[in-house]
């Protein structure tokens, strides 16, 4: 039994979720009583492979080829399929990035396997691995077990594992040159999409007041702005608020928004969906205001106020002003 983590880089820079996947691979391997290895694909990736060699891993594989410099689903699938066939790992883990979503189903299908996507956690019982993934937009958690022999494929949701849990150690690096030729690749990568520069950097904010759908309508947003101002905090929001255009996208916190780690995160009228939690669970202190005592946000809150925000927030502003 063995675990392989396939990590992502672009232009010599790690994709930030790569080390979350590495941490997961180390944890799962340990619980299964086995070892984890890691693979990285690209061209001129010695420095990245050497960085991995300082982690607790059995082996690091650097799949280096000119045709892996830019991502294409054909080249990545071909290189990985051949490598995985040779290595025969039991579990192969990936970060659930846009790139992985693009090629993982193709890779799994090529090897006659299924891929479990967007995993948020795992358990090992009697030497058997159970993965947890969400259904119905996070309303239900489903346990998934693999049947038969590996390799089994899974991608891990952003924030599900903590990158700072990666354990140091030492590993040997194996340089692999995949057999690839330009004729194998049917697409030609264009100019990569670049996000526009963000005007607001919430990741550096020490105090954040974040507003969710509990605010009911755009006209009520100034109430939360007042609270943020009284605290000297940055204003943030859950996705529906930004989707509705009530606040700009750059203020969205969560898996498809910014990841923040302030000293104080005040969640006002936010239910605490997993996609929101992954963006803010690194906050040192979480305060939640919600009228529903069973809202999941209270599970991560250090302080909770069960009440109507339209009563609680004005009272808080008054108290802060005093
Ligand atoms: C692929 C994907 C990516 C996603 N990315 C993100 C992301 O990056 N960030 C994100 O936030 N979401 C994201 N989501 C959406 C996420 O699943 C939730 O739908 C969203 O976080 C819910 O936002 P909310 O908590 O504001 O709204 P709701 O879930 O509707 O919660 C509103 C809360 O307000 C409370 N409330 C209502 N009225 C009051 C009142 N008067 N006083 C006090 N409390 C009140 C309610 O009890 C409820 O708990 C994503 C979803 C998917 C599928």
GROMACS .gro file of C-alpha atoms and ligand atoms in nm:
model
  375
    1UNK     CA    1   0.000   0.000   0.000
    2UNK     CA    2   0.133   0.347  -0.084
    3UNK     CA    3   0.015   0.704  -0.127
    4UNK     CA    4   0.124   0.940  -0.404
    5UNK     CA    5   0.056   1.316  -0.394
    6UNK     CA    6   0.062   1.487  -0.735
    7UNK     CA    7   0.142   1.851  -0.671
    8UNK     CA    8   0.083   2.153  -0.891
    9UNK     CA    9   0.316   2.432  -0.991
   10UNK     CA   10   0.316   2.697  -1.259
   11UNK     CA   11   0.624   2.879  -1.378
   12UNK     CA   12   0.828   2.745  -1.085
   13UNK     CA   13   0.576   2.866  -0.823
   14UNK     CA   14   0.375   2.620  -0.616
   15UNK     CA   15  -0.001   2.630  -0.641
   16UNK     CA   16  -0.095   2.723  -0.284
   17UNK     CA   17  -0.305   2.408  -0.237
   18UNK     CA   18  -0.013   2.177  -0.319
   19UNK     CA   19   0.117   2.165   0.035
   20UNK     CA   20  -0.233   2.097   0.169
   21UNK     CA   21  -0.233   1.786  -0.051
   22UNK     CA   22   0.114   1.695   0.071
   23UNK     CA   23  -0.002   1.722   0.434
   24UNK     CA   24  -0.304   1.503   0.355
   25UNK     CA   25  -0.084   1.244   0.184
   26UNK     CA   26   0.148   1.231   0.485
   27UNK     CA   27  -0.143   1.195   0.729
   28UNK     CA   28  -0.328   0.931   0.527
   29UNK     CA   29  -0.007   0.733   0.465
   30UNK     CA   30   0.077   0.736   0.835
   31UNK     CA   31  -0.272   0.622   0.934
   32UNK     CA   32  -0.256   0.343   0.674
   33UNK     CA   33   0.084   0.242   0.809
   34UNK     CA   34   0.257   0.321   0.483
   35UNK     CA   35   0.464   0.592   0.317
   36UNK     CA   36   0.380   0.885   0.094
   37UNK     CA   37   0.563   0.997  -0.217
   38UNK     CA   38   0.516   1.312  -0.421
   39UNK     CA   39   0.529   1.392  -0.791
   40UNK     CA   40   0.559   1.725  -0.967
   41UNK     CA   41   0.532   1.789  -1.342
   42UNK     CA   42   0.689   2.063  -1.547
   43UNK     CA   43   1.013   2.166  -1.710
   44UNK     CA   44   1.317   2.286  -1.518
   45UNK     CA   45   1.165   2.186  -1.184
   46UNK     CA   46   1.477   2.070  -0.996
   47UNK     CA   47   1.444   2.344  -0.734
   48UNK     CA   48   1.084   2.245  -0.661
   49UNK     CA   49   1.174   1.877  -0.642
   50UNK     CA   50   1.460   1.958  -0.404
   51UNK     CA   51   1.221   2.153  -0.184
   52UNK     CA   52   1.003   1.843  -0.161
   53UNK     CA   53   1.307   1.631  -0.082
   54UNK     CA   54   1.322   1.810   0.255
   55UNK     CA   55   0.979   1.672   0.351
   56UNK     CA   56   0.893   1.342   0.512
   57UNK     CA   57   0.843   1.142   0.194
   58UNK     CA   58   0.957   0.812   0.059
   59UNK     CA   59   1.045   0.949  -0.281
   60UNK     CA   60   1.002   1.262  -0.492
   61UNK     CA   61   0.939   1.220  -0.865
   62UNK     CA   62   1.022   1.511  -1.094
   63UNK     CA   63   0.843   1.447  -1.424
   64UNK     CA   64   1.039   1.685  -1.641
   65UNK     CA   65   0.980   1.742  -2.013
   66UNK     CA   66   0.974   2.040  -2.243
   67UNK     CA   67   0.619   1.947  -2.336
   68UNK     CA   68   0.512   1.973  -1.969
   69UNK     CA   69   0.631   2.335  -1.939
   70UNK     CA   70   0.285   2.462  -2.022
   71UNK     CA   71  -0.014   2.262  -1.902
   72UNK     CA   72  -0.207   2.059  -2.157
   73UNK     CA   73  -0.451   1.783  -2.061
   74UNK     CA   74  -0.301   1.544  -2.318
   75UNK     CA   75   0.060   1.574  -2.201
   76UNK     CA   76  -0.026   1.568  -1.828
   77UNK     CA   77  -0.254   1.267  -1.869
   78UNK     CA   78  -0.005   1.074  -2.077
   79UNK     CA   79   0.291   1.147  -1.848
   80UNK     CA   80   0.098   1.066  -1.530
   81UNK     CA   81  -0.077   0.758  -1.667
   82UNK     CA   82   0.257   0.601  -1.760
   83UNK     CA   83   0.417   0.697  -1.428
   84UNK     CA   84   0.125   0.572  -1.218
   85UNK     CA   85   0.113   0.243  -1.410
   86UNK     CA   86   0.481   0.190  -1.336
   87UNK     CA   87   0.464   0.296  -0.972
   88UNK     CA   88   0.128   0.133  -0.894
   89UNK     CA   89   0.038   0.345  -0.588
   90UNK     CA   90  -0.278   0.259  -0.394
   91UNK     CA   91  -0.404   0.614  -0.346
   92UNK     CA   92  -0.322   0.913  -0.567
   93UNK     CA   93  -0.413   1.254  -0.426
   94UNK     CA   94  -0.441   1.588  -0.608
   95UNK     CA   95  -0.535   1.941  -0.502
   96UNK     CA   96  -0.883   2.021  -0.638
   97UNK     CA   97  -0.759   2.301  -0.865
   98UNK     CA   98  -0.904   2.410  -1.198
   99UNK     CA   99  -0.619   2.230  -1.373
  100UNK     CA  100  -0.681   1.905  -1.186
  101UNK     CA  101  -1.054   1.928  -1.257
  102UNK     CA  102  -0.958   1.951  -1.622
  103UNK     CA  103  -0.741   1.640  -1.652
  104UNK     CA  104  -0.816   1.412  -1.355
  105UNK     CA  105  -1.135   1.254  -1.500
  106UNK     CA  106  -0.945   1.184  -1.823
  107UNK     CA  107  -0.650   1.034  -1.635
  108UNK     CA  108  -0.873   0.814  -1.416
  109UNK     CA  109  -1.071   0.698  -1.718
  110UNK     CA  110  -0.750   0.621  -1.907
  111UNK     CA  111  -0.661   0.378  -1.627
  112UNK     CA  112  -1.016   0.242  -1.599
  113UNK     CA  113  -1.074   0.404  -1.259
  114UNK     CA  114  -1.304   0.660  -1.100
  115UNK     CA  115  -1.191   0.980  -0.933
  116UNK     CA  116  -1.347   1.110  -0.612
  117UNK     CA  117  -1.350   1.488  -0.635
  118UNK     CA  118  -1.358   1.769  -0.381
  119UNK     CA  119  -1.279   1.561  -0.073
  120UNK     CA  120  -1.305   1.748   0.260
  121UNK     CA  121  -1.172   1.485   0.501
  122UNK     CA  122  -1.098   1.120   0.567
  123UNK     CA  123  -1.104   0.840   0.823
  124UNK     CA  124  -0.902   0.522   0.845
  125UNK     CA  125  -1.083   0.232   1.012
  126UNK     CA  126  -0.943  -0.122   1.024
  127UNK     CA  127  -0.681  -0.023   0.768
  128UNK     CA  128  -0.948   0.095   0.521
  129UNK     CA  129  -0.968   0.452   0.392
  130UNK     CA  130  -1.300   0.638   0.386
  131UNK     CA  131  -1.312   0.975   0.213
  132UNK     CA  132  -1.571   1.241   0.292
  133UNK     CA  133  -1.716   1.462   0.021
  134UNK     CA  134  -2.014   1.692   0.008
  135UNK     CA  135  -2.335   1.667  -0.186
  136UNK     CA  136  -2.612   1.919  -0.255
  137UNK     CA  137  -2.390   2.225  -0.211
  138UNK     CA  138  -2.262   2.117   0.127
  139UNK     CA  139  -2.596   2.014   0.278
  140UNK     CA  140  -2.494   1.646   0.307
  141UNK     CA  141  -2.162   1.477   0.378
  142UNK     CA  142  -2.113   1.144   0.201
  143UNK     CA  143  -1.866   0.871   0.296
  144UNK     CA  144  -1.691   0.718  -0.004
  145UNK     CA  145  -1.489   0.398  -0.003
  146UNK     CA  146  -1.296   0.252  -0.292
  147UNK     CA  147  -1.366  -0.101  -0.407
  148UNK     CA  148  -1.098  -0.331  -0.543
  149UNK     CA  149  -0.732  -0.267  -0.595
  150UNK     CA  150  -0.577   0.073  -0.660
  151UNK     CA  151  -0.474   0.303  -0.796
  152UNK     CA  152  -0.757   0.511  -0.651
  153UNK     CA  153  -0.783   0.880  -0.736
  154UNK     CA  154  -0.908   1.171  -0.525
  155UNK     CA  155  -0.884   1.551  -0.531
  156UNK     CA  156  -0.894   1.755  -0.210
  157UNK     CA  157  -1.095   2.071  -0.155
  158UNK     CA  158  -0.908   2.394  -0.080
  159UNK     CA  159  -0.865   2.442   0.294
  160UNK     CA  160  -0.968   2.086   0.387
  161UNK     CA  161  -0.612   2.008   0.504
  162UNK     CA  162  -0.361   2.245   0.655
  163UNK     CA  163  -0.039   2.316   0.469
  164UNK     CA  164   0.137   2.403   0.795
  165UNK     CA  165   0.097   2.040   0.904
  166UNK     CA  166   0.347   1.915   0.644
  167UNK     CA  167   0.620   1.724   0.827
  168UNK     CA  168   0.986   1.776   0.736
  169UNK     CA  169   1.218   1.489   0.664
  170UNK     CA  170   1.428   1.377   0.375
  171UNK     CA  171   1.357   1.197   0.052
  172UNK     CA  172   1.545   1.106  -0.262
  173UNK     CA  173   1.457   1.270  -0.592
  174UNK     CA  174   1.398   1.057  -0.897
  175UNK     CA  175   1.413   1.242  -1.229
  176UNK     CA  176   1.163   1.099  -1.476
  177UNK     CA  177   1.155   1.187  -1.845
  178UNK     CA  178   0.809   1.097  -1.975
  179UNK     CA  179   0.781   0.968  -2.330
  180UNK     CA  180   0.599   1.255  -2.501
  181UNK     CA  181   0.599   1.386  -2.854
  182UNK     CA  182   0.432   1.698  -2.998
  183UNK     CA  183   0.201   1.470  -3.200
  184UNK     CA  184   0.044   1.351  -2.871
  185UNK     CA  185  -0.079   1.698  -2.784
  186UNK     CA  186  -0.393   1.821  -2.952
  187UNK     CA  187  -0.420   2.160  -2.788
  188UNK     CA  188  -0.187   2.458  -2.791
  189UNK     CA  189  -0.184   2.665  -2.471
  190UNK     CA  190  -0.268   3.031  -2.515
  191UNK     CA  191  -0.181   3.325  -2.296
  192UNK     CA  192  -0.268   3.227  -1.933
  193UNK     CA  193  -0.558   3.411  -1.776
  194UNK     CA  194  -0.441   3.669  -1.527
  195UNK     CA  195  -0.662   3.802  -1.255
  196UNK     CA  196  -0.672   4.178  -1.234
  197UNK     CA  197  -0.482   4.331  -0.946
  198UNK     CA  198  -0.695   4.331  -0.632
  199UNK     CA  199  -0.767   4.673  -0.486
  200UNK     CA  200  -0.847   4.517  -0.149
  201UNK     CA  201  -0.608   4.273   0.018
  202UNK     CA  202  -0.816   4.111   0.288
  203UNK     CA  203  -0.540   3.861   0.363
  204UNK     CA  204  -0.344   4.135   0.539
  205UNK     CA  205  -0.640   4.268   0.743
  206UNK     CA  206  -0.626   4.224   1.122
  207UNK     CA  207  -0.996   4.287   1.181
  208UNK     CA  208  -1.271   4.181   0.943
  209UNK     CA  209  -1.647   4.225   0.961
  210UNK     CA  210  -1.811   3.994   0.710
  211UNK     CA  211  -2.172   4.006   0.597
  212UNK     CA  212  -2.395   3.731   0.459
  213UNK     CA  213  -2.741   3.681   0.318
  214UNK     CA  214  -2.892   3.749   0.660
  215UNK     CA  215  -2.861   4.119   0.568
  216UNK     CA  216  -3.160   4.062   0.334
  217UNK     CA  217  -3.104   4.349   0.087
  218UNK     CA  218  -2.841   4.580  -0.056
  219UNK     CA  219  -2.992   4.882   0.120
  220UNK     CA  220  -2.899   4.729   0.456
  221UNK     CA  221  -2.525   4.693   0.378
  222UNK     CA  222  -2.445   5.042   0.525
  223UNK     CA  223  -2.540   4.906   0.868
  224UNK     CA  224  -2.253   4.654   0.845
  225UNK     CA  225  -2.025   4.922   0.700
  226UNK     CA  226  -2.094   5.129   1.011
  227UNK     CA  227  -2.001   4.835   1.234
  228UNK     CA  228  -1.678   4.777   1.038
  229UNK     CA  229  -1.595   5.147   1.067
  230UNK     CA  230  -1.661   5.154   1.441
  231UNK     CA  231  -1.419   4.861   1.482
  232UNK     CA  232  -1.165   4.991   1.231
  233UNK     CA  233  -1.218   4.667   1.038
  234UNK     CA  234  -1.219   4.574   0.670
  235UNK     CA  235  -1.554   4.480   0.521
  236UNK     CA  236  -1.592   4.132   0.367
  237UNK     CA  237  -1.881   3.913   0.254
  238UNK     CA  238  -2.004   3.567   0.170
  239UNK     CA  239  -2.043   3.474  -0.194
  240UNK     CA  240  -2.415   3.547  -0.244
  241UNK     CA  241  -2.355   3.909  -0.141
  242UNK     CA  242  -2.082   3.949  -0.404
  243UNK     CA  243  -2.272   3.749  -0.666
  244UNK     CA  244  -2.563   3.989  -0.621
  245UNK     CA  245  -2.325   4.282  -0.673
  246UNK     CA  246  -2.401   4.426  -0.328
  247UNK     CA  247  -2.026   4.431  -0.257
  248UNK     CA  248  -1.738   4.390  -0.504
  249UNK     CA  249  -1.605   4.039  -0.576
  250UNK     CA  250  -1.271   4.124  -0.420
  251UNK     CA  251  -1.442   4.133  -0.079
  252UNK     CA  252  -1.558   3.771  -0.103
  253UNK     CA  253  -1.414   3.528   0.151
  254UNK     CA  254  -1.410   3.157   0.081
  255UNK     CA  255  -1.297   2.882  -0.149
  256UNK     CA  256  -1.367   3.093  -0.457
  257UNK     CA  257  -1.274   3.419  -0.286
  258UNK     CA  258  -0.996   3.532  -0.058
  259UNK     CA  259  -0.843   3.334   0.229
  260UNK     CA  260  -0.807   3.546   0.539
  261UNK     CA  261  -0.640   3.501   0.876
  262UNK     CA  262  -0.727   3.810   1.084
  263UNK     CA  263  -0.710   3.844   1.462
  264UNK     CA  264  -1.086   3.895   1.462
  265UNK     CA  265  -1.343   3.773   1.210
  266UNK     CA  266  -1.698   3.882   1.280
  267UNK     CA  267  -1.951   3.689   1.069
  268UNK     CA  268  -2.286   3.865   1.053
  269UNK     CA  269  -2.581   3.675   0.904
  270UNK     CA  270  -2.352   3.408   0.753
  271UNK     CA  271  -2.460   3.045   0.781
  272UNK     CA  272  -2.108   2.895   0.770
  273UNK     CA  273  -2.111   2.681   0.454
  274UNK     CA  274  -1.788   2.483   0.408
  275UNK     CA  275  -1.693   2.699   0.108
  276UNK     CA  276  -1.706   3.003   0.335
  277UNK     CA  277  -1.535   2.836   0.631
  278UNK     CA  278  -1.229   2.731   0.432
  279UNK     CA  279  -1.158   3.098   0.367
  280UNK     CA  280  -1.177   3.216   0.728
  281UNK     CA  281  -1.112   2.930   0.965
  282UNK     CA  282  -0.755   3.052   1.012
  283UNK     CA  283  -0.890   3.356   1.201
  284UNK     CA  284  -0.765   3.374   1.558
  285UNK     CA  285  -1.102   3.471   1.705
  286UNK     CA  286  -1.436   3.420   1.531
  287UNK     CA  287  -1.750   3.603   1.646
  288UNK     CA  288  -2.078   3.500   1.485
  289UNK     CA  289  -2.411   3.680   1.489
  290UNK     CA  290  -2.694   3.466   1.358
  291UNK     CA  291  -3.058   3.424   1.447
  292UNK     CA  292  -3.040   3.047   1.396
  293UNK     CA  293  -2.878   2.877   1.697
  294UNK     CA  294  -2.807   2.571   1.480
  295UNK     CA  295  -2.621   2.761   1.207
  296UNK     CA  296  -2.291   2.579   1.130
  297UNK     CA  297  -2.095   2.903   1.178
  298UNK     CA  298  -2.137   2.855   1.555
  299UNK     CA  299  -1.927   2.537   1.530
  300UNK     CA  300  -1.620   2.744   1.444
  301UNK     CA  301  -1.713   3.053   1.649
  302UNK     CA  302  -1.531   3.144   1.971
  303UNK     CA  303  -1.815   3.380   2.063
  304UNK     CA  304  -2.167   3.350   1.933
  305UNK     CA  305  -2.464   3.584   1.955
  306UNK     CA  306  -2.793   3.415   1.871
  307UNK     CA  307  -3.014   3.702   1.767
  308UNK     CA  308  -3.152   3.926   1.497
  309UNK     CA  309  -2.864   4.118   1.343
  310UNK     CA  310  -3.091   4.420   1.296
  311UNK     CA  311  -3.110   4.446   1.674
  312UNK     CA  312  -2.763   4.320   1.767
  313UNK     CA  313  -2.555   4.525   1.522
  314UNK     CA  314  -2.696   4.872   1.611
  315UNK     CA  315  -2.647   4.787   1.981
  316UNK     CA  316  -2.287   4.681   1.911
  317UNK     CA  317  -2.218   5.002   1.719
  318UNK     CA  318  -2.356   5.207   2.009
  319UNK     CA  319  -2.143   5.014   2.258
  320UNK     CA  320  -1.830   5.053   2.042
  321UNK     CA  321  -1.889   5.426   2.008
  322UNK     CA  322  -1.902   5.457   2.386
  323LIG     C1  323  -1.810   2.573  -0.592
  323LIG     C2  324  -1.864   2.667  -0.488
  323LIG     C3  325  -1.784   2.768  -0.441
  323LIG     C4  326  -1.831   2.854  -0.342
  323LIG     N1  327  -1.749   2.954  -0.296
  323LIG     C5  328  -1.790   3.029  -0.194
  323LIG     C6  329  -1.705   3.128  -0.137
  323LIG     O1  330  -1.591   3.149  -0.179
  323LIG     N2  331  -1.753   3.202  -0.034
  323LIG     C7  332  -1.878   3.185   0.019
  323LIG     O2  333  -1.912   3.254   0.114
  323LIG     N3  334  -1.960   3.093  -0.035
  323LIG     C8  335  -1.921   3.016  -0.140
  323LIG     N4  336  -2.007   2.926  -0.193
  323LIG     C9  337  -2.149   2.931  -0.152
  323LIG    C10  338  -2.175   2.857  -0.022
  323LIG     O3  339  -2.202   2.721  -0.049
  323LIG    C11  340  -2.299   2.917   0.050
  323LIG     O4  341  -2.409   2.911  -0.037
  323LIG    C12  342  -2.279   3.060   0.094
  323LIG     O5  343  -2.158   3.073   0.169
  323LIG    C13  344  -2.394   3.102   0.182
  323LIG     O6  345  -2.383   3.239   0.211
  323LIG     P1  346  -2.452   3.300   0.338
  323LIG     O7  347  -2.404   3.232   0.461
  323LIG     O8  348  -2.435   3.447   0.331
  323LIG     O9  349  -2.608   3.270   0.310
  323LIG     P2  350  -2.708   3.165   0.375
  323LIG    O10  351  -2.653   3.029   0.373
  323LIG    O11  352  -2.840   3.191   0.313
  323LIG    O12  353  -2.714   3.208   0.529
  323LIG    C14  354  -2.772   3.324   0.577
  323LIG    C15  355  -2.766   3.316   0.728
  323LIG    O13  356  -2.818   3.438   0.782
  323LIG    C16  357  -2.897   3.405   0.897
  323LIG     N5  358  -2.992   3.514   0.913
  323LIG    C17  359  -3.101   3.542   0.837
  323LIG     N6  360  -3.162   3.653   0.882
  323LIG    C18  361  -3.092   3.695   0.992
  323LIG    C19  362  -3.107   3.801   1.083
  323LIG     N7  363  -3.206   3.891   1.070
  323LIG     N8  364  -3.018   3.813   1.183
  323LIG    C20  365  -2.917   3.722   1.199
  323LIG     N9  366  -2.898   3.619   1.113
  323LIG    C21  367  -2.985   3.606   1.012
  323LIG    C22  368  -2.961   3.272   0.865
  323LIG    O14  369  -2.993   3.205   0.985
  323LIG    C23  370  -2.850   3.202   0.786
  323LIG    O15  371  -2.770   3.123   0.872
  323LIG    C24  372  -1.963   2.840  -0.292
  323LIG    C25  373  -2.044   2.736  -0.339
  323LIG    C26  374  -1.995   2.651  -0.435
  323LIG    C27  375  -2.084   2.539  -0.484
   0.00000   0.00000   0.00000
